[in-house]
Short mmCIF file of C-alpha atoms and ligand atoms in Angstrom, two decimals:
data_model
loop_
_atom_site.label_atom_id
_atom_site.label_comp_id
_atom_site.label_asym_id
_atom_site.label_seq_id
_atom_site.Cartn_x
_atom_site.Cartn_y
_atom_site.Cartn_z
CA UNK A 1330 3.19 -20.77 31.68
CA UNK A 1331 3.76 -18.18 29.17
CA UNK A 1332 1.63 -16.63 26.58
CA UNK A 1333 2.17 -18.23 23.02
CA UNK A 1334 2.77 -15.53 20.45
CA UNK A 1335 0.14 -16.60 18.09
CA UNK A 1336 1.79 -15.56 14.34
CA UNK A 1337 -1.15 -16.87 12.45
CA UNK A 1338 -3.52 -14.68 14.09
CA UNK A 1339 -1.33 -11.46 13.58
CA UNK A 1340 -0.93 -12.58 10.02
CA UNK A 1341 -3.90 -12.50 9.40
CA UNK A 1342 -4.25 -9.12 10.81
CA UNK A 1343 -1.32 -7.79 8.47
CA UNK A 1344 -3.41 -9.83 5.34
CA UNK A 1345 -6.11 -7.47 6.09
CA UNK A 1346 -4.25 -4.20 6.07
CA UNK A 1347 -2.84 -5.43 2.87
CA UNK A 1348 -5.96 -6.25 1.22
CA UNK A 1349 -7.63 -3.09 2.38
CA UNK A 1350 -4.55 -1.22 0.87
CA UNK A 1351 -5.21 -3.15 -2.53
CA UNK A 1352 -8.31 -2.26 -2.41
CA UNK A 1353 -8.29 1.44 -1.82
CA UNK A 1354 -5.66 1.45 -5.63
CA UNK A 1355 -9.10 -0.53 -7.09
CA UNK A 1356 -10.93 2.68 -5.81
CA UNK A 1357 -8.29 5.23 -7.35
CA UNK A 1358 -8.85 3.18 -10.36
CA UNK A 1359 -5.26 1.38 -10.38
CA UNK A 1360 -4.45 -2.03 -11.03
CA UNK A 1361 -3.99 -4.80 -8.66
CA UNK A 1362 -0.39 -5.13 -7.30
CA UNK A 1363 1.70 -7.72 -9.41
CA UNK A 1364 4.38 -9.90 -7.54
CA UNK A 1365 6.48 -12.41 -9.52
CA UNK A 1366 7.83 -15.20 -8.41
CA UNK A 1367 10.34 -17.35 -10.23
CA UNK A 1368 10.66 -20.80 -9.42
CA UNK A 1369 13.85 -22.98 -10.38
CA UNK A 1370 14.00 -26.56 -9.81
CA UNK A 1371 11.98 -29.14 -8.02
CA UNK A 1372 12.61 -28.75 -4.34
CA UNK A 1373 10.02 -29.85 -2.76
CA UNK A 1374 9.82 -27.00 0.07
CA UNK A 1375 9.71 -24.35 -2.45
CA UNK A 1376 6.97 -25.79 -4.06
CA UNK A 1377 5.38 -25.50 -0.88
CA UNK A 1378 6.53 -21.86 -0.25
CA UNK A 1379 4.98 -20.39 -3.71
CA UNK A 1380 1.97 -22.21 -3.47
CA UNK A 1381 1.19 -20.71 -0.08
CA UNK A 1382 2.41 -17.94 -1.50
CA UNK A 1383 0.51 -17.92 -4.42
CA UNK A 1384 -3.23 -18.56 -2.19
CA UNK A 1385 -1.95 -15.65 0.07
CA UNK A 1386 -1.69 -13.33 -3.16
CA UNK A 1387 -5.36 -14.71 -4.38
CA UNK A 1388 -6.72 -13.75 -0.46
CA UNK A 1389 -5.75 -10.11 -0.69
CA UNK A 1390 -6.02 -9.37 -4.24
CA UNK A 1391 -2.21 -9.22 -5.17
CA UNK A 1392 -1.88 -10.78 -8.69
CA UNK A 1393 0.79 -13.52 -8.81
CA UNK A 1394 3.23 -14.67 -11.81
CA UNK A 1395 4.41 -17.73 -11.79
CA UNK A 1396 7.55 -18.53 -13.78
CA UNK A 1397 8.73 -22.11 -13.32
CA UNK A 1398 12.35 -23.02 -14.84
CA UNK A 1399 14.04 -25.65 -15.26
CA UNK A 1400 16.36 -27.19 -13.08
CA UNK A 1401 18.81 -26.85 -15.79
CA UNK A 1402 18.58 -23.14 -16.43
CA UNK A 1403 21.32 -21.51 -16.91
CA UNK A 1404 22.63 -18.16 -15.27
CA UNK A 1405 22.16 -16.44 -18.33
CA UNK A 1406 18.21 -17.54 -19.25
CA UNK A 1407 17.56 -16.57 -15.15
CA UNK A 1408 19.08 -13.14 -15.50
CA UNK A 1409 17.41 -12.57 -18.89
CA UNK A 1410 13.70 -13.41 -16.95
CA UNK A 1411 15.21 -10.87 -13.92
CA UNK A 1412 15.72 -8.01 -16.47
CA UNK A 1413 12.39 -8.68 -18.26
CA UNK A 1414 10.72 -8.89 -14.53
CA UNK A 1415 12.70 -5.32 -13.95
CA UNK A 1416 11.14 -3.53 -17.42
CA UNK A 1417 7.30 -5.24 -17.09
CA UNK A 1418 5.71 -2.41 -15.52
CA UNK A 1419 2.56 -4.86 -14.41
CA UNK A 1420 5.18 -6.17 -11.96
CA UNK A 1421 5.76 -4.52 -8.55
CA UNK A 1422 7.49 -6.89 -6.67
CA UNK A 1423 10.38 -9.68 -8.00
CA UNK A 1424 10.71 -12.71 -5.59
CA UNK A 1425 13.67 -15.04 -6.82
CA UNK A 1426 12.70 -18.70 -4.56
CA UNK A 1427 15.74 -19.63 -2.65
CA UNK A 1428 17.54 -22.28 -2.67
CA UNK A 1429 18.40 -22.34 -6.81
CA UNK A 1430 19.56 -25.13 -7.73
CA UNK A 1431 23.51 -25.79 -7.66
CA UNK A 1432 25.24 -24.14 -10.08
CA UNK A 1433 23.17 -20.88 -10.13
CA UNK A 1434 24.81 -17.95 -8.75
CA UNK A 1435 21.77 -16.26 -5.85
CA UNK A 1436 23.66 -13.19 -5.36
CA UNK A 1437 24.37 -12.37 -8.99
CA UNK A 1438 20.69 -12.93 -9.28
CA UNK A 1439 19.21 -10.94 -6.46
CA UNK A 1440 21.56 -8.10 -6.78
CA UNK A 1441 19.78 -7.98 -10.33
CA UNK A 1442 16.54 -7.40 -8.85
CA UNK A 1443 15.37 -3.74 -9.41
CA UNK A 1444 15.56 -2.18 -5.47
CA UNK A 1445 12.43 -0.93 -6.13
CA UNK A 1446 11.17 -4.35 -6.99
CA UNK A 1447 12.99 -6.43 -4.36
CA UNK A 1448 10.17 -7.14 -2.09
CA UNK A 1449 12.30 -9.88 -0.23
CA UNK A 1450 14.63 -6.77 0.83
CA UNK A 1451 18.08 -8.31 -0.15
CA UNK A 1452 19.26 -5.66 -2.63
CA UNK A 1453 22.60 -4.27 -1.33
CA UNK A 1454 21.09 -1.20 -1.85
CA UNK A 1455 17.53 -2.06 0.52
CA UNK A 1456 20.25 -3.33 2.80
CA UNK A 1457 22.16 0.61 3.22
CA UNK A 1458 18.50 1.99 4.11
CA UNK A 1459 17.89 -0.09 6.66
CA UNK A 1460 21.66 0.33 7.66
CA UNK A 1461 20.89 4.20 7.52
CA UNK A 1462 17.53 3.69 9.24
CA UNK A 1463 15.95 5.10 6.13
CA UNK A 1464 12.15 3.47 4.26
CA UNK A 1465 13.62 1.47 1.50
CA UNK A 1466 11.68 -2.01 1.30
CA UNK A 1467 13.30 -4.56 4.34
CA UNK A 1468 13.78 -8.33 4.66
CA UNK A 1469 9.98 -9.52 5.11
CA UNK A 1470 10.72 -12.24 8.21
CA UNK A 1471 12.69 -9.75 10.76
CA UNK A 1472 9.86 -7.15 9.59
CA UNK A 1473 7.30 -9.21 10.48
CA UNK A 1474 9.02 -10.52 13.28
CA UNK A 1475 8.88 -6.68 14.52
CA UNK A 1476 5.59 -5.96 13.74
CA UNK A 1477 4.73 -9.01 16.22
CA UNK A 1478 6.53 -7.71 18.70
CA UNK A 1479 4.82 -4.07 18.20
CA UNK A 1480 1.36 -6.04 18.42
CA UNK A 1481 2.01 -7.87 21.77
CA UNK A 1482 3.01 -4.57 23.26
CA UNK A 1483 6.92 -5.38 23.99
CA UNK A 1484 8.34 -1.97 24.80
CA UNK A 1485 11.72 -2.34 23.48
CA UNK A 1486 13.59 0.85 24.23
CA UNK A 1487 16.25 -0.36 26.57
CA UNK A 1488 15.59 -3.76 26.10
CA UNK A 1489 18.43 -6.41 26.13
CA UNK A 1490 17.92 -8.44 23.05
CA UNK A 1491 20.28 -11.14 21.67
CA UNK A 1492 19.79 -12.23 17.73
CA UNK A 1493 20.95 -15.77 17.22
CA UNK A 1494 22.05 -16.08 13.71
CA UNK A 1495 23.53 -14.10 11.42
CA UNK A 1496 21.99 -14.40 8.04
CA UNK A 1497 21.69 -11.43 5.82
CA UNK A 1498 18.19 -12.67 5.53
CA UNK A 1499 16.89 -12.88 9.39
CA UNK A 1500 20.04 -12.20 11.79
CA UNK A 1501 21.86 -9.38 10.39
CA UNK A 1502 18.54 -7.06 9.59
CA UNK A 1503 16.75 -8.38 13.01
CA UNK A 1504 19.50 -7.35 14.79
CA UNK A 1505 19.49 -3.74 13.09
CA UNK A 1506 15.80 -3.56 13.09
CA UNK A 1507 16.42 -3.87 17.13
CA UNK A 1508 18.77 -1.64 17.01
CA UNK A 1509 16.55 1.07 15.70
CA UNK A 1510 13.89 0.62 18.30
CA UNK A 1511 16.74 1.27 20.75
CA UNK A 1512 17.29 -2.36 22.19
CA UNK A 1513 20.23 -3.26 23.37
CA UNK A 1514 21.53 -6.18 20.58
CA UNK A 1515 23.84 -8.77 20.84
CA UNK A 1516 24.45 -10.88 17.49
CA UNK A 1517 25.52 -14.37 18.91
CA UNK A 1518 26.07 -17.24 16.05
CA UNK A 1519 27.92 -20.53 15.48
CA UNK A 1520 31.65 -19.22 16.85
CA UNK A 1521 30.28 -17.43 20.10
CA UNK A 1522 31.45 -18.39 23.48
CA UNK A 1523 29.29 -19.96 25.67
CA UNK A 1524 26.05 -19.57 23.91
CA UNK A 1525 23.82 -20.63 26.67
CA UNK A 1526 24.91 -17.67 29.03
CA UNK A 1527 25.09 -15.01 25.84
CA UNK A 1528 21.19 -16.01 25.48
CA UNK A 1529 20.30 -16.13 29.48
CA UNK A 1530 21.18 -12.24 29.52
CA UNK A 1531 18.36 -11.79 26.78
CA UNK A 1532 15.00 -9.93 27.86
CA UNK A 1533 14.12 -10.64 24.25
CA UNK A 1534 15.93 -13.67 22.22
CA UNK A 1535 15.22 -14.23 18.49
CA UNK A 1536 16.80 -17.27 17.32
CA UNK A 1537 17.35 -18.12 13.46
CA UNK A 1538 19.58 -20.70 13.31
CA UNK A 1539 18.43 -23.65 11.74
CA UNK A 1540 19.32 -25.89 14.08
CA UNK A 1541 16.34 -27.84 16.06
CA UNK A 1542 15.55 -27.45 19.22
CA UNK A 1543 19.37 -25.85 20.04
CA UNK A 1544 17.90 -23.35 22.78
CA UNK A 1545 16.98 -25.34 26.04
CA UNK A 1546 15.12 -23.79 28.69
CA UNK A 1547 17.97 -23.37 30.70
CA UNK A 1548 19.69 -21.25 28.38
CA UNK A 1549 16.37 -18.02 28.46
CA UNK A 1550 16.15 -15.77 30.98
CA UNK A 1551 13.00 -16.12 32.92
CA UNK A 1552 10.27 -13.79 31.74
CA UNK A 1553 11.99 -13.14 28.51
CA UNK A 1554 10.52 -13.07 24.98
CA UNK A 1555 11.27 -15.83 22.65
CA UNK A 1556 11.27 -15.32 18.84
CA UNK A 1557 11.54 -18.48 17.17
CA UNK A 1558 12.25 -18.00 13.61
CA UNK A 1559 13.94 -21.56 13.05
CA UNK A 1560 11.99 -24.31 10.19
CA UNK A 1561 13.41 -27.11 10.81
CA UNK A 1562 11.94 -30.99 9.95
CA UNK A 1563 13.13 -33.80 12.83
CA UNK A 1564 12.39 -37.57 11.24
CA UNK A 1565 15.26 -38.60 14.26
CA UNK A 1566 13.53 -40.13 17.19
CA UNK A 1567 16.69 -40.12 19.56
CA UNK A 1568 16.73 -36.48 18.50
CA UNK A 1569 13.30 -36.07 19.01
CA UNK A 1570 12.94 -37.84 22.58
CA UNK A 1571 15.92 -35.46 23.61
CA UNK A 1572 14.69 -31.99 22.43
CA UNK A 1573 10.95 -33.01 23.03
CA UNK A 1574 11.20 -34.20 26.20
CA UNK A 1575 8.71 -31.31 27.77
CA UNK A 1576 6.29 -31.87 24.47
CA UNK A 1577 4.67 -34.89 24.83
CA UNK A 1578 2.35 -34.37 21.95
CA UNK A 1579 5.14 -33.34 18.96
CA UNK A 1580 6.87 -36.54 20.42
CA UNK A 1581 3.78 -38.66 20.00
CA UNK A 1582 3.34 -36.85 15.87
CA UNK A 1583 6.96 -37.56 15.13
CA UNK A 1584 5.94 -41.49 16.21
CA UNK A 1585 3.46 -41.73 14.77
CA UNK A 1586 4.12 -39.57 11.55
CA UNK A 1587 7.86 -40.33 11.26
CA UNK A 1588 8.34 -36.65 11.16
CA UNK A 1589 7.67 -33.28 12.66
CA UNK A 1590 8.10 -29.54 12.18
CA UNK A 1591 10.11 -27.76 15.02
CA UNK A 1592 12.14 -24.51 15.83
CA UNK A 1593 15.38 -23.52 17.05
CA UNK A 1594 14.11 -23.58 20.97
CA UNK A 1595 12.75 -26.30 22.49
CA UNK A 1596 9.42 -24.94 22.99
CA UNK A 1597 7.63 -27.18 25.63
CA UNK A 1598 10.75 -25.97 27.90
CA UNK A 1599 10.53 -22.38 26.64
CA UNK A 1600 6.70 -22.32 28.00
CA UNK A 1601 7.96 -22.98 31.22
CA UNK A 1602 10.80 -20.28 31.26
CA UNK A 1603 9.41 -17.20 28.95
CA UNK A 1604 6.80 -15.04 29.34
CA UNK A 1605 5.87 -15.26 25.41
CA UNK A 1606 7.00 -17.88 22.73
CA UNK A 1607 5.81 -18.10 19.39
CA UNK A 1608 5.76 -21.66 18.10
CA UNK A 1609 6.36 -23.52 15.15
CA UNK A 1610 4.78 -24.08 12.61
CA UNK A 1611 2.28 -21.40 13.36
CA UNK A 1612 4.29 -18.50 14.80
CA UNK A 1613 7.39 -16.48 12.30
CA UNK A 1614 6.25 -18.70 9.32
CA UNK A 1615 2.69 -17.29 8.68
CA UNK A 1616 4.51 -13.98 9.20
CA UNK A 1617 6.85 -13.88 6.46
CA UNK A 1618 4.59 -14.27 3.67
CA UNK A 1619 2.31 -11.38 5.32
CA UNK A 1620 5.58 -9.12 5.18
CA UNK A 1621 6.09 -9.93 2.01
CA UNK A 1622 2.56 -9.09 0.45
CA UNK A 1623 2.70 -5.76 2.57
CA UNK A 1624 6.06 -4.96 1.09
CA UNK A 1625 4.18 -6.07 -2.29
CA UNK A 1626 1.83 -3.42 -1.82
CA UNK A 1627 4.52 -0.41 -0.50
CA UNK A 1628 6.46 -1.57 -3.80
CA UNK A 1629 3.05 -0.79 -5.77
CA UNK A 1630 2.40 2.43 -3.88
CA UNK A 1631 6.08 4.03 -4.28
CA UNK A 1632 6.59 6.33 -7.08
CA UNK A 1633 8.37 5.02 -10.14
CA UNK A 1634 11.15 6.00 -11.81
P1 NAD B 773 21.50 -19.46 7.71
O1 NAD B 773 21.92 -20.88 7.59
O2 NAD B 773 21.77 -18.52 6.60
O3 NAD B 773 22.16 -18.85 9.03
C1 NAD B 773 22.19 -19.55 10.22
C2 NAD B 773 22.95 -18.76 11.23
O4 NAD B 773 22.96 -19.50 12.44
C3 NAD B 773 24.39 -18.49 10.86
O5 NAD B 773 24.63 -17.11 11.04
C4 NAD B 773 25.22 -19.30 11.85
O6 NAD B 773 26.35 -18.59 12.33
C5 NAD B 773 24.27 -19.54 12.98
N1 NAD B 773 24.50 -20.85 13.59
C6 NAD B 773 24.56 -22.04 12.96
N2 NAD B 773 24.78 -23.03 13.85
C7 NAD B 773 24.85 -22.45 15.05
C8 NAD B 773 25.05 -22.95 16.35
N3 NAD B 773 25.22 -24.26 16.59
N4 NAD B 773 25.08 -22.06 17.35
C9 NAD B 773 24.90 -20.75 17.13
N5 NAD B 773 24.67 -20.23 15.92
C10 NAD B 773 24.66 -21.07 14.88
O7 NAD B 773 19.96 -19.53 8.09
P2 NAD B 773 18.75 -18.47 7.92
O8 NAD B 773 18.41 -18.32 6.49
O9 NAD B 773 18.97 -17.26 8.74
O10 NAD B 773 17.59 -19.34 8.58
C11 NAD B 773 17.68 -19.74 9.93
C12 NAD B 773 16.46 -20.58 10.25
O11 NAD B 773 15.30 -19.79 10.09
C13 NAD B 773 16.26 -21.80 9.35
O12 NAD B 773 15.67 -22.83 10.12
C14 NAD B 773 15.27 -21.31 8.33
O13 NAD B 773 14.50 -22.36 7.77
C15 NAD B 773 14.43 -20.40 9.17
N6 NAD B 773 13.75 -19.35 8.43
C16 NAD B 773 12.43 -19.21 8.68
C17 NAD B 773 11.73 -18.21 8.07
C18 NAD B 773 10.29 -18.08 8.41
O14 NAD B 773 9.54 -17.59 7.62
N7 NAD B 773 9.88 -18.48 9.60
C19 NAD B 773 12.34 -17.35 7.17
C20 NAD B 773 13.72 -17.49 6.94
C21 NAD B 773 14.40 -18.50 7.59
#
């Protein structure tokens, strides 16, 4: 059986680094670190995401702005809050909440971001740091993702790794992150030939797809590491009896609560296959927001101007 990569634990580990970092600026007599997030629309997830977000900022002593807009807001009035977010100098960190509503341009709006405000790292120009392996502030879920592999010990010099996905938000800077710590990367994603043998040649496989329980067992290498990134919600029983055939118990919720919350790997398989898996919820999701408080914090720390 393997070991299961508990995120929530080594959250709560990087909460605690952050607060004690907010707390040494209270002892140099600075102010709290400010993030703000803006909010557009009524999907329901997001709600979800800030308001975690939101009690994480409360547990470490980050102070959060809210701005809630309209689902009808137009590019303009979102770009005028992203420039007034860019001059407020109690704000450290900008986090636009994706998805925005139809209509609204994302990549007009988070290339407005001030760099040195972009805690969610997707700034072209955060992006060419991390391309140059230089500090600039980097995607929070590969980042944590890294920093849980650090913890658990994973020496990854050498190491055969294959990113599934290839998202400028998780794939792409995972994959470069790897690269860094001198694993050996392969970027696999929806065109790649024969997926299942591409991932069976992985000592290490993230996967961050979106796609539930796509990775079988048969497709890891035994003893590997599995990073499961993937959110996805299953309300299909025929799905469900298929990819939870080796999980009982998520079988049995998804009865019983017509839902359930799953990755991209079928993780009752996985535990019989890997030597680590993190699950989900529980293991990359706790993660993110941890990232993106400490890249709150480095945001707060780094000199102006
Ligand atoms: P995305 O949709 O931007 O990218 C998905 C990638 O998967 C694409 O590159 C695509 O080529 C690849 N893909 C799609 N179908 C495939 C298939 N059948 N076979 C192989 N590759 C395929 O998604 P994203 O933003 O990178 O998110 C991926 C997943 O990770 C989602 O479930 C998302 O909810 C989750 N996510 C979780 C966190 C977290 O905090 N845990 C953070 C970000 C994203």
């Amino acid at each position: 059986m393997a070991t299961i990569l508990d995120g929530k634990a080594h959250a709560d580990h990087m909460l605690e680094s952050v607060r004690r970092g907010v707390e040494v600026r209270r002892t140099q007599g600075l102010r709290a670190p400010g993030l703000a997030v803006v909010l557009v629309g009524d999907d329901p997830a997001s709600h979800v995401y800030v308001r975690n977000k939101s009690a994480a900022c409360t547990r470490v002593g980050i102070t959060s702005i809210e701005h809630r807009l309209a689902m009808d807001t137009s590019q303009a009035d979102l770009e005028a809050l992203i420039n007034q977010l860019n001059a407020d100098p109690e704000v450290d960190g900008i986090l636009v909440q994706l998805p925005l509503p139809k209509g609204l341009d994302s990549k007009r709006a988070l290339h407005l971001i001030s760099p040195a405000k972009d805690v969610d790292g997707f700034h072209p120009m955060n992006q060419g740091l991390l391309l140059e392996g230089l500090p600039g502030l980097r995607p929070c879920t590969p980042t944590a993702c890294m920093s849980l592999l650090a913890h658990h010990g994973l020496e990854l010099k050498g190491l055969r790794a294959v990113v599934l996905g290839r998202s400028e938000i998780v794939g792409k800077p995972m994959a470069l992150m790897l690269l860094e710590q001198h694993a050996t990367v392969t970027i696999a994603h929806s065109r790649t030939r024969d997926l299942p043998a591409v991932c069976r040649e992985a000592d290490l496989l993230v996967a961050a797809v979106g796609r539930p329980g796509l990775v079988e067992g048969s497709w890891i290498k035994p003893g590997a590491v599995v990073v499961d990134v993937g959110i996805n919600r299953v309300d299909d029983l025929a799905l469900g009896a298929r990819i939870f055939a080796a999980e009982p118990k998520k079988l049995e919720t998804l009865r019983a609560k017509g839902s359930v919350l799953c990755g991209d790997v079928r993780f009752g398989e996985a535990m019989q296959v890997a030597s680590a898996v993190t699950p989900v919820p529980g293991g990359v999701g706790p993660l993110t927001i941890a990232g993106l408080l400490a890249n709150t914090l480095l945001a707060a720390d780094s000199p102006k101007g």
